[in-house]
């Protein structure tokens, strides 16, 4: 990732923590939640790896096509899963954004801030993820609920934590796209 090293490391920490929490969510008793959490863990750790500041570590030339292949496969999986529910389309857009960033980084010089990518595509992804972040943030707003509304949910079955995880990854995606 291009940009200041301190913000890059904060982004690495955010994405790695999000990926780690998604691994915890994979312990859910609901199969659909486990699958979604697995894809989100891959996205979190992949974003953490891509966000390592270029001044600290420059990946070898084969890494960017490797990222593109991994996230291309994740995108195909999300496309296949979208048959059963439209919520998988967000995973498809996220995987496509990761493929786009990997391809753009493969073709850019080592420290060329703001010169990689196609501006129209970058702008469209920025608009999408801005809308996603705003919508997800609104959904996290507390609503009045009934006290003692049932059994306590495990770590993998807490919808508000899953939304916060997705919100964190959306914000991180915005930050990564802004540095292109």
Coordinates of N, CA and C in Angstrom, one line a residue, residues 133-142:
X133 N -20.5 1.5 3.8 CA -20.0 1.9 5.1 C -21.1 2.7 5.8
X134 N -21.7 3.7 5.1 CA -22.8 4.5 5.7 C -24.0 3.6 6.0
X135 N -24.4 2.8 5.2 CA -25.6 1.9 5.4 C -25.3 1.0 6.6
X136 N -24.1 0.4 6.6 CA -23.8 -0.6 7.7 C -23.7 0.2 9.0
X137 N -23.1 1.4 9.0 CA -23.0 2.2 10.2 C -24.4 2.5 10.8
X138 N -25.4 2.9 9.9 CA -26.7 3.1 10.3 C -27.3 1.9 11.0
X139 N -27.1 0.7 10.4 CA -27.6 -0.5 10.9 C -27.1 -0.9 12.3
X140 N -25.9 -0.3 12.6 CA -25.3 -0.6 13.9 C -25.9 0.3 15.0
X141 N -26.7 1.3 14.6 CA -27.3 2.2 15.6 C -28.2 1.4 16.5
X142 N -28.1 1.7 17.8 CA -28.9 0.9 18.8 C -30.4 1.2 18.6

